[in-house]
Amino acid sequence: MKERIATAIATPNIAFVKYWGNRDERLILPAGGSISMTLDRTFTTTTTVWFSDSLSADEIWLNGKKVGPQEAKRIVEHLDLMRRAGQCRLRAKVVSRNNFPTAAGLASSASGFAALTLACAKALGVRRSMTELSALARRGSGSACRSLFGGFVEWVRGERKDGSDSIAQQIAPASHWPGLVDIVAIASEGRKHISSRDAMRRTVETSRLFKQRMQMHPGMLKQVRNAIMQKNAELLFDSIMRESNSMHAVMKDSRPPIIYMSEVSRRIVDAVRAFNADAGGMKCGYTFDAGPNAHVITTRKNEAAVRRMLARVKGVKRVVSAGVGKGPAYAAKHLFKI
């Protein structure tokens, strides 16, 4: 009997400069680059993949439940991609667990497809560098390519039509700025009303502001990159708020409008601005991905005060802090026995 098994653990990342919109939907080639911070193991996805000739079809389990054909489609397509890379035709059983809400705007697809890519690569003996694997992870979920690295990561837009130069690369390790922290204010743990992929497609096709956003994008990338390298907290916090506002503005300008932020989200925005005003400077900055939950970036020095401020916001269910993570890893213990 032929069988190969591996388990990988990956964490989400929070984008400081957002990935929003593709120039090629099939290859997941972004309209612009992005920069993120990989989170520590406060949030994790653990995935075990088993390839065996005893399986007649792919079998997908997520958070203890067997996934139906429609929901499993993207995962099976990614398995096919990895099978081609590993020159393998064996069917697979995939068991994956998140210790945080799935499809709620907390980047579960980033950690999910990063863990799946790494587990498949090990199980199938695909010998490629992390940079090369990031081009494969990107095909499952764009932001997954950034979760293959720890610390601070840039996903390069690339120019080639085949996507071979659209890869992720680390711009600074976790040890570069260990005092930075992401405080997540959870406003909702429910599933998004529209997937990020569908929302991005609508934005690119219908938003009049999208072109203007992309014209300013290179400047924002440079600004955030410099803020990270110089460890300039005030510049970083101001930049990420402007960038988050820009992304949600083009969503709102789409037809029909895409609105992920809730009334609780707007209260968090007001609370962060009031906190900074009272402190007499930029002590933290909010950023929202495709969901109502806020990521408030601050320093360890101000973490306790920011947590208290967020906990007082009406509608915030809970507040969780995550530091800068070192990136994914393989695990010797699998999620199921064979």
Coordinates of N, CA and C in Angstrom, one line a residue, residues 1-2 13 39-40 42 76 172 176 181 187 192 200 214 249 252 261 271 283 293 307:
M1 N 0.8 -1.2 0.0 CA 0.0 0.0 0.0 C 0.9 1.3 0.0
K2 N 0.6 2.2 -0.9 CA 1.3 3.4 -1.0 C 0.6 4.5 -0.1
N13 N -1.8 36.0 8.9 CA -1.0 37.2 8.8 C -2.0 38.4 8.7
L39 N 1.4 36.5 12.3 CA 1.1 36.4 13.7 C 1.7 35.2 14.4
D40 N 1.8 35.3 15.7 CA 2.3 34.1 16.5 C 1.3 33.1 16.6
T42 N -1.0 32.4 18.6 CA -2.2 32.7 19.3 C -3.4 32.1 18.4
V76 N -9.8 20.8 -3.1 CA -9.5 19.7 -4.1 C -8.6 20.2 -5.3
A172 N 11.8 41.3 6.8 CA 12.5 41.4 8.2 C 11.9 40.2 9.0
H176 N 13.2 41.4 14.3 CA 13.5 42.8 13.9 C 12.7 43.7 14.8
V181 N 2.6 44.4 18.4 CA 1.5 43.5 18.7 C 0.2 43.8 18.0
A187 N -15.7 41.5 16.8 CA -17.1 42.0 16.7 C -18.1 41.0 16.3
K192 N -18.7 35.4 6.7 CA -18.9 36.6 5.9 C -20.1 36.4 5.0
M200 N -13.6 40.8 -4.2 CA -12.6 41.4 -5.0 C -12.9 41.5 -6.5
M214 N -5.0 52.0 -7.0 CA -3.8 51.3 -7.5 C -2.7 52.3 -8.0
A249 N -13.1 51.9 1.2 CA -13.8 52.8 0.3 C -14.1 52.3 -1.1
K252 N -16.9 49.9 -0.9 CA -18.2 50.6 -0.8 C -18.6 51.3 -2.1
M261 N -17.6 46.2 7.2 CA -17.6 46.8 8.5 C -19.0 47.1 9.1
A271 N -13.0 54.9 18.6 CA -12.3 54.7 19.9 C -10.8 54.8 19.7
K283 N -0.4 56.2 19.1 CA 0.0 55.1 19.9 C -0.5 53.7 19.4
N293 N -14.1 42.5 12.1 CA -13.2 42.4 13.2 C -12.0 43.3 13.0
R307 N -5.9 47.4 25.1 CA -6.8 46.3 25.3 C -8.0 46.8 26.2

